[in-house]
Backbone as JSON, one array per atom type, in Angstrom:
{
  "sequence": "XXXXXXXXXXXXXXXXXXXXXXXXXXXXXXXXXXXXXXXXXXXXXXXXXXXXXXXXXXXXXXXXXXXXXXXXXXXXXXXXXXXXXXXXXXXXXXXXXXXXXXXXXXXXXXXXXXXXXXXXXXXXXXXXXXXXXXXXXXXXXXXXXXXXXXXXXXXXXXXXXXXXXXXXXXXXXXXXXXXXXXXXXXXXXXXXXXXXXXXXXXXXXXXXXXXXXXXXXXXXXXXXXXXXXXXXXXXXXXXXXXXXXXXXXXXXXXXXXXXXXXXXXXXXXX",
  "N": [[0.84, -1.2, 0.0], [0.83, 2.44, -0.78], [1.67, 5.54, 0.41], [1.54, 8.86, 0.99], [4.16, 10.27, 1.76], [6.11, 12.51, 2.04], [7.13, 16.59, 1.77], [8.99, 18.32, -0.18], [10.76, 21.48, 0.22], [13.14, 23.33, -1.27], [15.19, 25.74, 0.27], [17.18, 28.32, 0.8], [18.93, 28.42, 3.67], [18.23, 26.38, 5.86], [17.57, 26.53, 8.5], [16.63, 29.19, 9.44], [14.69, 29.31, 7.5], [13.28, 27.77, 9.17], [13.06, 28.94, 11.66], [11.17, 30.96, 10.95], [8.72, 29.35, 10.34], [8.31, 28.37, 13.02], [7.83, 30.86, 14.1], [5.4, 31.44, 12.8], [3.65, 29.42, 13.9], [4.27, 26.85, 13.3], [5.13, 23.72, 14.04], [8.43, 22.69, 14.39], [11.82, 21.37, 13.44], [15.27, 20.28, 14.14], [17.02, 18.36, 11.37], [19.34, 17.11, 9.73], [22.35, 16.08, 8.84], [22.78, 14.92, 5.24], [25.38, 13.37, 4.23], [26.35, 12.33, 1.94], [25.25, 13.59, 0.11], [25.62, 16.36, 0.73], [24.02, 18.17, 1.78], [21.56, 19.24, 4.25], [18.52, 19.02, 6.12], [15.55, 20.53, 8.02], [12.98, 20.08, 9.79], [9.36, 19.28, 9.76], [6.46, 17.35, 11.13], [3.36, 15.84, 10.22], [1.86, 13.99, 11.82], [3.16, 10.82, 10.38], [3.56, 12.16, 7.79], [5.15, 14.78, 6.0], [7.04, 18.25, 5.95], [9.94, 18.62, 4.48], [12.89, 20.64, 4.68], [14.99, 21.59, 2.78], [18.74, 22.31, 2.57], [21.65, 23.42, 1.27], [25.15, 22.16, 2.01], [27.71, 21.28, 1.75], [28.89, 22.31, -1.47], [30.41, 20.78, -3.23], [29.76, 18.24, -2.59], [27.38, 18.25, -3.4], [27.21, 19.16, -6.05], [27.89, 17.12, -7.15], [25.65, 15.19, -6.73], [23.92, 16.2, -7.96], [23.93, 15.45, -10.22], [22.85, 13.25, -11.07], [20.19, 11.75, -12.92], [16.59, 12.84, -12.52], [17.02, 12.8, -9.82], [16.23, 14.98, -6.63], [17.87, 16.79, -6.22], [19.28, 17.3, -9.02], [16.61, 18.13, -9.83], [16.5, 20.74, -8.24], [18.57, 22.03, -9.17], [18.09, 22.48, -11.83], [16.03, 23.93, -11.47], [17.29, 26.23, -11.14], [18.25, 26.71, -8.69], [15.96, 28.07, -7.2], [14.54, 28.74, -4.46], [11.58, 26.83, -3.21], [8.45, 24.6, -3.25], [9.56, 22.0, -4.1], [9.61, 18.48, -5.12], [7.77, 15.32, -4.36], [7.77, 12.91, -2.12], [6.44, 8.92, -2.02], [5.72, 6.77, -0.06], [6.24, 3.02, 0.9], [6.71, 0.01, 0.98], [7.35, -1.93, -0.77], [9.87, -1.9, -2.31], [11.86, -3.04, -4.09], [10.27, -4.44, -5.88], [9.07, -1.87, -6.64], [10.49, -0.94, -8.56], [10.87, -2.87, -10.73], [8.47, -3.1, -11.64], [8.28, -0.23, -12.66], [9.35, -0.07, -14.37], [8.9, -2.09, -16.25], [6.58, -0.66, -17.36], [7.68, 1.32, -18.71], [9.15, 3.58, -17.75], [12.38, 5.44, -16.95], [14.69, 4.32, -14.39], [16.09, 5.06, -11.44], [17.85, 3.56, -8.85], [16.5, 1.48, -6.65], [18.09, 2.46, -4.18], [20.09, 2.54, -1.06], [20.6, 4.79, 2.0], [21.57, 7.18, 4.28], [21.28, 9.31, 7.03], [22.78, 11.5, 9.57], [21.84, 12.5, 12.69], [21.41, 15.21, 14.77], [22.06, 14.74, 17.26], [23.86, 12.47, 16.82], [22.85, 9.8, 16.48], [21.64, 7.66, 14.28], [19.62, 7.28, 10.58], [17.7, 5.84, 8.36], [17.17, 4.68, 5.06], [15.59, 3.81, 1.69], [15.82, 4.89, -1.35], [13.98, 5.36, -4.44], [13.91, 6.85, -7.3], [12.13, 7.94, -10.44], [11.37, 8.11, -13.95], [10.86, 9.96, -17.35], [12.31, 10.85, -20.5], [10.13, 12.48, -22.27], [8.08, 13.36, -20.3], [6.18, 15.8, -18.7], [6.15, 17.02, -16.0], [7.82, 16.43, -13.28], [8.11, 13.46, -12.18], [7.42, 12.02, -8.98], [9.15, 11.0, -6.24], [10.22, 7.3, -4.74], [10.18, 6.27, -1.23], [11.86, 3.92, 1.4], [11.27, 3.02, 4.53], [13.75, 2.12, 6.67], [12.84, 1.13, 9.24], [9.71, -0.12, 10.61], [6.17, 1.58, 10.04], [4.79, 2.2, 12.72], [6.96, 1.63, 14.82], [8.79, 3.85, 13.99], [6.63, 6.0, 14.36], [6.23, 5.85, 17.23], [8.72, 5.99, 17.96], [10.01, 8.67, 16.54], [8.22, 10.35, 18.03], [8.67, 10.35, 21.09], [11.21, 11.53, 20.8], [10.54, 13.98, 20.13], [10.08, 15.31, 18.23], [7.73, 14.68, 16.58], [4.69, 16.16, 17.12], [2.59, 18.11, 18.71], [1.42, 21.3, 17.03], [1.98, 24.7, 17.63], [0.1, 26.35, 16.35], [-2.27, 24.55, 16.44], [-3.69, 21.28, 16.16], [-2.03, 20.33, 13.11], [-2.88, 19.05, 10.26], [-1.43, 17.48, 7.46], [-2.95, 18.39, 4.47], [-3.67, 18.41, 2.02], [-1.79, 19.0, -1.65], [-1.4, 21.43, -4.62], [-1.17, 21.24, -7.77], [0.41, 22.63, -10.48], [-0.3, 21.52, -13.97], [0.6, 20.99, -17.31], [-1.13, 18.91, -18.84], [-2.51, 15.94, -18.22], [-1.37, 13.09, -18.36], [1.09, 11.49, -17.57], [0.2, 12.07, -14.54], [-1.82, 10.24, -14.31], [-1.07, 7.75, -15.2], [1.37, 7.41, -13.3], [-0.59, 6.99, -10.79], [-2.23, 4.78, -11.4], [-0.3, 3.21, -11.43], [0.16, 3.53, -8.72], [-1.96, 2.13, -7.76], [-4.07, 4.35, -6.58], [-6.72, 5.42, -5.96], [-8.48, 7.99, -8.0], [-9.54, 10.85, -8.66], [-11.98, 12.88, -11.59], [-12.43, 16.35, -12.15], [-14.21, 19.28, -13.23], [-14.1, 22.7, -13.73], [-15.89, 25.25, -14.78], [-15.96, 27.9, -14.22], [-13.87, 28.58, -13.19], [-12.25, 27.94, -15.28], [-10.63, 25.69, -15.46], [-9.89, 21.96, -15.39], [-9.54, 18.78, -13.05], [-7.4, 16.26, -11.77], [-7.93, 14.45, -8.59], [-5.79, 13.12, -6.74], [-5.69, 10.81, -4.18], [-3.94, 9.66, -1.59], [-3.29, 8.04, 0.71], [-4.12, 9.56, 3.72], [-3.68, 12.04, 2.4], [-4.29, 14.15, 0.3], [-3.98, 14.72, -3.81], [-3.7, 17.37, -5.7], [-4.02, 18.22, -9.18], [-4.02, 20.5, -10.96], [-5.33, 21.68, -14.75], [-5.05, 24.02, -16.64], [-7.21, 25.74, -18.97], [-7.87, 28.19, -19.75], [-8.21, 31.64, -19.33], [-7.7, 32.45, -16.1], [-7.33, 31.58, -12.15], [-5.43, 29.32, -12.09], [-4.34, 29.4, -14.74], [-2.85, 31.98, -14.68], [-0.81, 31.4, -12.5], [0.06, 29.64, -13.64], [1.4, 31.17, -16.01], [2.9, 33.21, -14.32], [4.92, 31.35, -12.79], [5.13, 29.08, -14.48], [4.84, 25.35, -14.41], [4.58, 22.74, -12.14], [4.68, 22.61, -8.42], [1.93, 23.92, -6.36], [1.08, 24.98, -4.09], [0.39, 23.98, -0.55], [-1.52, 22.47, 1.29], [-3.01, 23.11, 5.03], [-5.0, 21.52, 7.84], [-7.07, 21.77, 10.52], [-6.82, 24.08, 12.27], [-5.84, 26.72, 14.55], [-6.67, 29.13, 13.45], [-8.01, 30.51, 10.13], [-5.57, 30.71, 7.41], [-2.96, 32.35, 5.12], [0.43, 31.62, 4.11], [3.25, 33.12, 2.94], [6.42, 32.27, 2.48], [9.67, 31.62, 1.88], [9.52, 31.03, -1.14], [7.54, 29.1, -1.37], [4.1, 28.6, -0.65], [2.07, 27.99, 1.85], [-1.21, 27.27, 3.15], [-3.27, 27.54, 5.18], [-6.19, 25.87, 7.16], [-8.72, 26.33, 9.06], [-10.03, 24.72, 11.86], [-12.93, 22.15, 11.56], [-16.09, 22.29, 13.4]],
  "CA": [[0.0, 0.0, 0.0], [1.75, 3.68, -1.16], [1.26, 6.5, 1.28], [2.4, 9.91, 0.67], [5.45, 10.31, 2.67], [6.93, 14.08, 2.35], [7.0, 17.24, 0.41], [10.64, 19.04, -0.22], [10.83, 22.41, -0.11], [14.23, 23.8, -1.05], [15.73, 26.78, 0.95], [18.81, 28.87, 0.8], [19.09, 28.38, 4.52], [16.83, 25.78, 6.88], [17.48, 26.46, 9.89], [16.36, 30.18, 9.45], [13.22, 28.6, 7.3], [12.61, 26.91, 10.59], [12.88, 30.25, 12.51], [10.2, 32.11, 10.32], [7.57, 28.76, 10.19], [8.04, 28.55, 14.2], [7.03, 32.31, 14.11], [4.06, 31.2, 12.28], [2.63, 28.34, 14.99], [4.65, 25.27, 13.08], [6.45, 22.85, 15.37], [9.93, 22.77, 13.19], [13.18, 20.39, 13.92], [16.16, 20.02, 13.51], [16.93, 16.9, 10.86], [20.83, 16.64, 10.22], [23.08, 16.29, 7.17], [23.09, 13.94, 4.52], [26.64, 14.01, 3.74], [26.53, 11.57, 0.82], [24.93, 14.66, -0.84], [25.79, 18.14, 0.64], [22.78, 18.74, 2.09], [21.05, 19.2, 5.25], [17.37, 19.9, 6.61], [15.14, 20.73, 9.06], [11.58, 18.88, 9.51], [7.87, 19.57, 10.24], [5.56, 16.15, 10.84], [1.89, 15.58, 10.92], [1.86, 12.06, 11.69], [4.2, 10.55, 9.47], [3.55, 13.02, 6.47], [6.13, 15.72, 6.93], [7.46, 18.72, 4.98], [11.4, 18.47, 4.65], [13.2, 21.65, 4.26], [16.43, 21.33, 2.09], [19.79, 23.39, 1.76], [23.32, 22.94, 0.72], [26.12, 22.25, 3.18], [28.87, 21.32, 0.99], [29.17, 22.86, -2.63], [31.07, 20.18, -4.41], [28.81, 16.91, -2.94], [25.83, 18.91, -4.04], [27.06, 19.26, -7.51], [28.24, 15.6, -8.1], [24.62, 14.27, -6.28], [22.57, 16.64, -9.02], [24.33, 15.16, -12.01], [22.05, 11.62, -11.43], [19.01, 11.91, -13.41], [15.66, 12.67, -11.98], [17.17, 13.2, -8.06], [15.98, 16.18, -5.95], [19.18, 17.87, -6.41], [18.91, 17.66, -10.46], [15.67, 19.01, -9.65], [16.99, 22.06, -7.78], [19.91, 22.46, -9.99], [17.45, 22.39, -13.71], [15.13, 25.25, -11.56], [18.4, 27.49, -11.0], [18.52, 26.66, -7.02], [14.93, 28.6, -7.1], [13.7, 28.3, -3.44], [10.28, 26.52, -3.44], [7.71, 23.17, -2.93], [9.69, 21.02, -5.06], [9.03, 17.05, -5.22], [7.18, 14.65, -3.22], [7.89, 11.39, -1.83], [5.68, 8.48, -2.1], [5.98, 5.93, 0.89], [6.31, 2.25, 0.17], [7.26, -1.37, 1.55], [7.93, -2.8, -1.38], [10.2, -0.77, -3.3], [12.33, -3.61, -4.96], [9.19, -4.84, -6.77], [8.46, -0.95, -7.79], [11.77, -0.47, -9.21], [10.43, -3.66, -11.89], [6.76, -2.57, -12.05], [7.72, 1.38, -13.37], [10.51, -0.23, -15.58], [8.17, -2.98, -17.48], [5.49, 0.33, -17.48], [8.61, 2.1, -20.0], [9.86, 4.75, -17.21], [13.2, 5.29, -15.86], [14.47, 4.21, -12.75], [17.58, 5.16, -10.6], [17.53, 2.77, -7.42], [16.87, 1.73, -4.93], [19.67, 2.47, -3.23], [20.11, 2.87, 0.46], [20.89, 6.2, 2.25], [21.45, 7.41, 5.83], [21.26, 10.48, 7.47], [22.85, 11.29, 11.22], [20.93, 13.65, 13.52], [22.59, 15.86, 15.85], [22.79, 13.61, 18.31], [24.72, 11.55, 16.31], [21.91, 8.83, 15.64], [21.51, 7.49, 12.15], [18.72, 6.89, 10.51], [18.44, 5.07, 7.34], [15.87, 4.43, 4.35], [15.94, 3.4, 0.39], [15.51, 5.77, -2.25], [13.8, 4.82, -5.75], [13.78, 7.77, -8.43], [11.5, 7.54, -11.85], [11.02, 9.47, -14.61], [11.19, 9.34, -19.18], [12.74, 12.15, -21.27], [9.33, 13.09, -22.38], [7.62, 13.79, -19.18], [5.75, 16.89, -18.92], [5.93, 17.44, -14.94], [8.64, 15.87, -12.01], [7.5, 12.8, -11.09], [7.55, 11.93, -7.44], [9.96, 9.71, -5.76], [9.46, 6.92, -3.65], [11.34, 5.8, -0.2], [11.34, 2.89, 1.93], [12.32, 3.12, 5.39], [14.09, 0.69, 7.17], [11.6, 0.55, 10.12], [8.12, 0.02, 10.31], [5.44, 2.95, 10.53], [4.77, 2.23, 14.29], [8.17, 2.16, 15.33], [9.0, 5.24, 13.53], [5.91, 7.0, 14.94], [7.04, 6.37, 18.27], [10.95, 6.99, 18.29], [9.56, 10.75, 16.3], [6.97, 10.63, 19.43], [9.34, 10.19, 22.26], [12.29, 12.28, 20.44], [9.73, 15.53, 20.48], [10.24, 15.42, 16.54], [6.32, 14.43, 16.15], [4.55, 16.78, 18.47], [1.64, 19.23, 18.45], [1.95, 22.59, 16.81], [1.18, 25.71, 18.37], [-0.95, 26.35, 15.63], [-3.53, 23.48, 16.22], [-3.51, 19.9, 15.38], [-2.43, 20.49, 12.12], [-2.58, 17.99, 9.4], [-1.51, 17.97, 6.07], [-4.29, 17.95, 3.88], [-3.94, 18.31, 0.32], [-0.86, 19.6, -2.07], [-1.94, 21.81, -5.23], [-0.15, 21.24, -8.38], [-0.78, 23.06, -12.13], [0.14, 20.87, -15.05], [0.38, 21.17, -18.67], [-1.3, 17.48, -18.96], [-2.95, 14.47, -16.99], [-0.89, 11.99, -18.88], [1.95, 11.25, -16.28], [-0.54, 11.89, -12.97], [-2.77, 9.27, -14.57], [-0.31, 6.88, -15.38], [1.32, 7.3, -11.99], [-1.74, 6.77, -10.18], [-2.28, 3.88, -11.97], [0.95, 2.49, -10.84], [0.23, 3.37, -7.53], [-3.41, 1.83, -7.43], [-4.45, 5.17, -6.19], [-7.89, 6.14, -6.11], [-8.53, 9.16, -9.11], [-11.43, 11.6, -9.4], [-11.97, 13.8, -12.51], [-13.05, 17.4, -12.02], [-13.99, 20.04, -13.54], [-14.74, 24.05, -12.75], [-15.56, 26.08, -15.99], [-15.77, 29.44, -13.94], [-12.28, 28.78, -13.17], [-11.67, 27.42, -16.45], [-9.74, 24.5, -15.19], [-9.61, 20.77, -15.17], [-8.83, 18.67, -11.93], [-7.34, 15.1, -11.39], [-7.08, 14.52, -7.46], [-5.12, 11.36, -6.33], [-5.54, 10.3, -2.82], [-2.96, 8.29, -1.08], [-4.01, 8.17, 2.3], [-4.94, 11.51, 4.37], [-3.22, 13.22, 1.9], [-4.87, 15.04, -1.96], [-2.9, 15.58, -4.37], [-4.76, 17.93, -6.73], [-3.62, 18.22, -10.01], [-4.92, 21.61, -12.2], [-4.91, 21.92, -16.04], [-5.75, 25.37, -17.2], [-8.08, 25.77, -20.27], [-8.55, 29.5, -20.12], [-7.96, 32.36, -18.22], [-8.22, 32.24, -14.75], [-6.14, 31.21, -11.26], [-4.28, 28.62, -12.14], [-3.95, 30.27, -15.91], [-2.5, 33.01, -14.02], [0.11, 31.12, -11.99], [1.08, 28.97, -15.03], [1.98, 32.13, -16.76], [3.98, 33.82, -13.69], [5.78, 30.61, -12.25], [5.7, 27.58, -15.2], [4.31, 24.14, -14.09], [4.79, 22.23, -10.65], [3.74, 22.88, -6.74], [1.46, 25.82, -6.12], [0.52, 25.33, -2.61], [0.31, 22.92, 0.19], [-2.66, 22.96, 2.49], [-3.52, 21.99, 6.25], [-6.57, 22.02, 8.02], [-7.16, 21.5, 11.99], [-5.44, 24.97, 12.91], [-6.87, 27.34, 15.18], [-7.44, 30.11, 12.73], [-7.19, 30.45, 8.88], [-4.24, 32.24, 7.16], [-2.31, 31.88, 4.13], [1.7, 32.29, 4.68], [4.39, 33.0, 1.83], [7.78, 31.62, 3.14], [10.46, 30.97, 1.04], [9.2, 30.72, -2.38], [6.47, 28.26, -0.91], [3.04, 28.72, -0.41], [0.87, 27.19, 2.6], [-2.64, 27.32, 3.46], [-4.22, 26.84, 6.64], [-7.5, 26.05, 6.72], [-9.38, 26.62, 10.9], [-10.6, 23.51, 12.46], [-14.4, 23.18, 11.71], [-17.02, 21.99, 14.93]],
  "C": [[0.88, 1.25, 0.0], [0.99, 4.12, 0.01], [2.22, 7.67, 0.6], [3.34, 10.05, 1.99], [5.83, 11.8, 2.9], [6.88, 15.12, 1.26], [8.5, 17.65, 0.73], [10.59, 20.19, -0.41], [12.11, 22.91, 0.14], [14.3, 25.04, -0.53], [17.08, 26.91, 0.69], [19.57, 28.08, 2.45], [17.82, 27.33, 5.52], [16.56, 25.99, 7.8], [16.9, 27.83, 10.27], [14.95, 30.1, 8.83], [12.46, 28.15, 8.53], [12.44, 28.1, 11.59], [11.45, 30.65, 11.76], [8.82, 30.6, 10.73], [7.63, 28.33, 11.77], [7.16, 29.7, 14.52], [5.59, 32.0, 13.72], [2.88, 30.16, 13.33], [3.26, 27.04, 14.08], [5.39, 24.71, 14.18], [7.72, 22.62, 14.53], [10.83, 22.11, 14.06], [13.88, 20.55, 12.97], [16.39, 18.89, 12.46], [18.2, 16.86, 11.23], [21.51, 16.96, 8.96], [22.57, 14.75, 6.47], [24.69, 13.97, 3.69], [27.17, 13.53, 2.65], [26.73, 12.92, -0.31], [25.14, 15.77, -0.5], [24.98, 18.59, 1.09], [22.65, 18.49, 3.57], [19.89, 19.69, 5.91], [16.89, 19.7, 8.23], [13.51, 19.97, 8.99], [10.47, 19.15, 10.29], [7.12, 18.55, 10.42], [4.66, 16.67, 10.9], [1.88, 14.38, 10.6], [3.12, 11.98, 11.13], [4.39, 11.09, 8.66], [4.51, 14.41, 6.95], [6.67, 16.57, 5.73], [9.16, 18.69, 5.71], [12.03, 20.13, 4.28], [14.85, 21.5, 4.21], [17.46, 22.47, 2.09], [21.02, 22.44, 1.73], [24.13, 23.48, 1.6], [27.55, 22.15, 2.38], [28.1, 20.9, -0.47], [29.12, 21.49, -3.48], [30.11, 18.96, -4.16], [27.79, 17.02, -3.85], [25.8, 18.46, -5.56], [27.1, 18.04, -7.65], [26.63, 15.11, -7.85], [23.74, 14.64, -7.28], [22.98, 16.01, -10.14], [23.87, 13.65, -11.98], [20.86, 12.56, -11.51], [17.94, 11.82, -12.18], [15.83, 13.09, -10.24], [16.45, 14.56, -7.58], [17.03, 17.07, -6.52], [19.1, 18.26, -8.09], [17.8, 18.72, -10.35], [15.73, 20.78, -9.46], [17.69, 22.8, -8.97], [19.14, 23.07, -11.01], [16.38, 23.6, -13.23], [16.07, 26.38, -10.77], [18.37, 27.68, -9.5], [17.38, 27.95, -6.75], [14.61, 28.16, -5.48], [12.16, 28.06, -3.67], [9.76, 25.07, -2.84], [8.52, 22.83, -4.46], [9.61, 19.68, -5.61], [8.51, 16.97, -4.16], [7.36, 13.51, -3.36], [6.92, 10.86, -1.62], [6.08, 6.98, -0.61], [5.35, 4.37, 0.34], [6.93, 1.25, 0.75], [7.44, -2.49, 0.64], [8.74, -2.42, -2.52], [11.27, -1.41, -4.16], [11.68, -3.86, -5.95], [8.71, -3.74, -7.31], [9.38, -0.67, -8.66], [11.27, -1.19, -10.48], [9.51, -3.35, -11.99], [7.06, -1.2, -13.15], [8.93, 0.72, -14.75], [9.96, -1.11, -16.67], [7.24, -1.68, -17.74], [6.37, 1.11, -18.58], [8.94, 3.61, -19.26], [11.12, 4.25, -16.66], [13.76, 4.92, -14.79], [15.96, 4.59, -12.89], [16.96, 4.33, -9.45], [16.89, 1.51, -7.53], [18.09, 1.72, -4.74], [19.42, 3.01, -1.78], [20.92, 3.91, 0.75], [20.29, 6.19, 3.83], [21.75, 8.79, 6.16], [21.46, 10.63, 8.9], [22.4, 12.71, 11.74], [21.93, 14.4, 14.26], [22.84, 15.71, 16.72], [23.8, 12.66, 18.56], [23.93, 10.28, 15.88], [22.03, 9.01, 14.2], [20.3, 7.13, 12.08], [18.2, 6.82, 9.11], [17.24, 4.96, 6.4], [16.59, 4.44, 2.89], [15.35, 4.68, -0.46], [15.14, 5.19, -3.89], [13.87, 6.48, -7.11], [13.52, 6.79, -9.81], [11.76, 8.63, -12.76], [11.01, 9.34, -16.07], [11.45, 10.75, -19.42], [11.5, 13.08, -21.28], [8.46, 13.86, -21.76], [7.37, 15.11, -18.74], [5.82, 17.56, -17.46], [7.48, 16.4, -14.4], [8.2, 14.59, -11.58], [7.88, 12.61, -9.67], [8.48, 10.54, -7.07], [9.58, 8.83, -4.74], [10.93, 6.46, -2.22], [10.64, 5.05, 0.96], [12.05, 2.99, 2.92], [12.41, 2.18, 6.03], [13.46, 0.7, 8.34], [10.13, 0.86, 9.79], [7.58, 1.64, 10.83], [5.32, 2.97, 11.93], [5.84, 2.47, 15.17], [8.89, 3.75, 15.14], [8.35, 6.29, 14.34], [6.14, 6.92, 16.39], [8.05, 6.56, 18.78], [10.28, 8.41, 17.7], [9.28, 11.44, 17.54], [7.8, 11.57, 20.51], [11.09, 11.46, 22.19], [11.88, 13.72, 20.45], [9.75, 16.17, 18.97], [8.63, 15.62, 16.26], [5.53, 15.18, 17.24], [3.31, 17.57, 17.84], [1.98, 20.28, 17.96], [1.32, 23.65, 17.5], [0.46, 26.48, 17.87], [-2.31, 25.64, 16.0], [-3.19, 22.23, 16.12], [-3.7, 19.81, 13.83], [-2.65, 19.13, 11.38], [-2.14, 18.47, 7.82], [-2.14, 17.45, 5.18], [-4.2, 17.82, 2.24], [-2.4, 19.25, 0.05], [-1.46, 19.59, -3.28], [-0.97, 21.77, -6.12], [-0.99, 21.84, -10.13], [0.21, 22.33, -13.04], [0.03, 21.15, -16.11], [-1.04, 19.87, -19.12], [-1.78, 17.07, -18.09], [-2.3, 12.65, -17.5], [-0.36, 11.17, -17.59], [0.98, 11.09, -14.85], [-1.43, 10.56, -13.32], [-1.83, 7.85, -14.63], [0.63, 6.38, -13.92], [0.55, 6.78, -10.67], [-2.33, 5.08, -10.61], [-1.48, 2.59, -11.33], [0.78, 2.23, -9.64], [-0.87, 2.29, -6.83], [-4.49, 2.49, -6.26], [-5.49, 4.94, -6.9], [-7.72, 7.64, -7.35], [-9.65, 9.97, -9.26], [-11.14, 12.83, -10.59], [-12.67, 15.0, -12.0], [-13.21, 18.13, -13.17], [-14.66, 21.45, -13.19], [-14.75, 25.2, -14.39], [-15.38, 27.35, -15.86], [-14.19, 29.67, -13.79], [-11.25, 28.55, -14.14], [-10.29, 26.9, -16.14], [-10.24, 23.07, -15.26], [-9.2, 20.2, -14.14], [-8.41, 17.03, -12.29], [-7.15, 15.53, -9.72], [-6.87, 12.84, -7.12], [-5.14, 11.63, -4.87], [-4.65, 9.17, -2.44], [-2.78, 8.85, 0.38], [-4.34, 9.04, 2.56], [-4.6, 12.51, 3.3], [-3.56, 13.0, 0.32], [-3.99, 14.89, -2.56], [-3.74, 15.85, -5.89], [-3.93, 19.1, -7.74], [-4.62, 19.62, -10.87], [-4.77, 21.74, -13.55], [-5.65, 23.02, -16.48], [-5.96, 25.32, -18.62], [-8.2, 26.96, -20.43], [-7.84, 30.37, -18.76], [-8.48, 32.28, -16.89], [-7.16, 32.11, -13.31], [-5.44, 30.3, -11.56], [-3.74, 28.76, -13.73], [-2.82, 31.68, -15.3], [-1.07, 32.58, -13.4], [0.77, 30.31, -12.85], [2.06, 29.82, -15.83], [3.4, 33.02, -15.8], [5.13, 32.66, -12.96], [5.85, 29.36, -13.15], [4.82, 26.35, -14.15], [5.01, 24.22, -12.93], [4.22, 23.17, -9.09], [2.94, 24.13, -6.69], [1.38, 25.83, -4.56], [0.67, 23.75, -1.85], [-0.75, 23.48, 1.23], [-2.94, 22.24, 3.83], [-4.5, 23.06, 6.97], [-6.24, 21.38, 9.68], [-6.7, 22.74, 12.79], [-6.6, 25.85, 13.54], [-7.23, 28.58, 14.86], [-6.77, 30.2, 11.54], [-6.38, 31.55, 8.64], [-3.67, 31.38, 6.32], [-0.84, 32.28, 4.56], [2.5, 32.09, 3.45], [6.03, 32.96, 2.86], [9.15, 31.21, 1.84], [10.58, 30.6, -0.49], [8.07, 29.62, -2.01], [5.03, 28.85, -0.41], [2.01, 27.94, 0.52], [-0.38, 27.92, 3.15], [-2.99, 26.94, 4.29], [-5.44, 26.96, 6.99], [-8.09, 25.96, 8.77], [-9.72, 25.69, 10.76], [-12.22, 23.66, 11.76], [-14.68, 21.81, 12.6], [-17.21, 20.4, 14.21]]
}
């Protein structure tokens, strides 16, 4: 069974990202480095679903880790180290068997490969990485990762570590992530793969198109603009991929611009 796992939002700086979305009512952590790659973030949960917040610690890993196809870091690198919501991970317990599933389907793969990350405690803490993707591909697809303990265990080492915690916002959750596409090729085909659930929309005042994929608590709502309108509008000033991320349970609404990122908080309702 997939679950959505994480969103990535790159930053110049995380730990100063993590200053400003404390300010706001998030609960924010430290993560650690990944020193394979140059990188190092900071980390928000709800439940297990969690936004990651990325920067660059050392220069030269960075560069060698972006020059594999399809990675996060390519990612970064191909949108000019743009701060923003950039991929999303797909969660997954059988991620040898997806590596052959997306590769008889005629996509890409890098991986699995295994990857560890040490906290600032010095703990490690360890999980597989799959990356997809085909030349043609009109959007990012999403990566998946398999971690080497179960969900229960996980959720209570986070618990007990003060990683997984209430925010002083609310009990948030994360509810849905908003994405504008050229296409529904790829999300359909994806979805497919995943044996996600799919609903078709459509909104002609907004003169848009919707796919939304559900994979567990969490949306993921796909826009295709037909005409002028909001997501005509943001196609034209920012190009395809993430527009927003939304959570709901908070104890009053408010939209917040951070970083090149966009979240939405939607008030509890009775």
């Amino acid at each position: 069974m997939y679950q959505f796992d994480h969103l990535v939002h790159f930053v110049e700086q995380p730990e100063k990202t993590l200053q400003k979305l404390q300010q706001e009512g998030f609960h924010v952590v430290s993560g650690g480095s990944h020193e394979a790659w140059g990188t190092y973030n900071t980390l928000s949960y709800f439940d297990l679903s969690y936004i990651e917040l990325i920067g660059i610690e050392n220069e030269e890993k960075y560069k060698e880790a972006a020059k594999q196809k399809y990675t996060l870091h390519a990612s970064y690198e191909q949108n000019r180290r743009k701060d923003g919501l950039t991929r999303f991970a797909i969660r997954t317990q059988t991620i040898e068997e997806d590596a052959k599933k997306f590769k008889r389907a005629g996509l890409e793969v890098s991986g699995p490969e295994h990857f560890t990350r040490k906290r600032d405690d010095g703990s490690i803490v360890g999980w597989q990485l799959l990356y997809i993707g085909h030349p043609n591909a009109k959007i990012e697809l999403p990566f998946f990762i398999q971690w080497d303990e179960e969900d229960s265990i996980r959720r209570k080492e986070l618990t007990e570590r003060g990683i997984l915690a209430q925010h002083p916002l609310g009990n948030l959750k994360l509810d849905a992530i908003h994405f504008v596409v050229p296409n529904f090729d790829d999300v359909e085909q994806i979805a497919k793969l995943c044996d996600a659930e799919i609903v078709k929309k459509e909104d002609l005042e907004q003169n848009a198109e919707y796919r939304i994929v559900v994979l567990g608590d969490v949306k993921l709502i796909f826009v295709k603009p037909i005409g002028e309108g909001i997501a005509w509008n943001y196609m034209i000033e920012n190009g395809y991929g993430i527009k927003k991320a939304v959570f709901s349970g908070a104890l009053e609404d408010k939209t917040i611009t951070i970083d090149g990122a966009r979240y939405e908080i939607l008030k509890a309702t009775k």
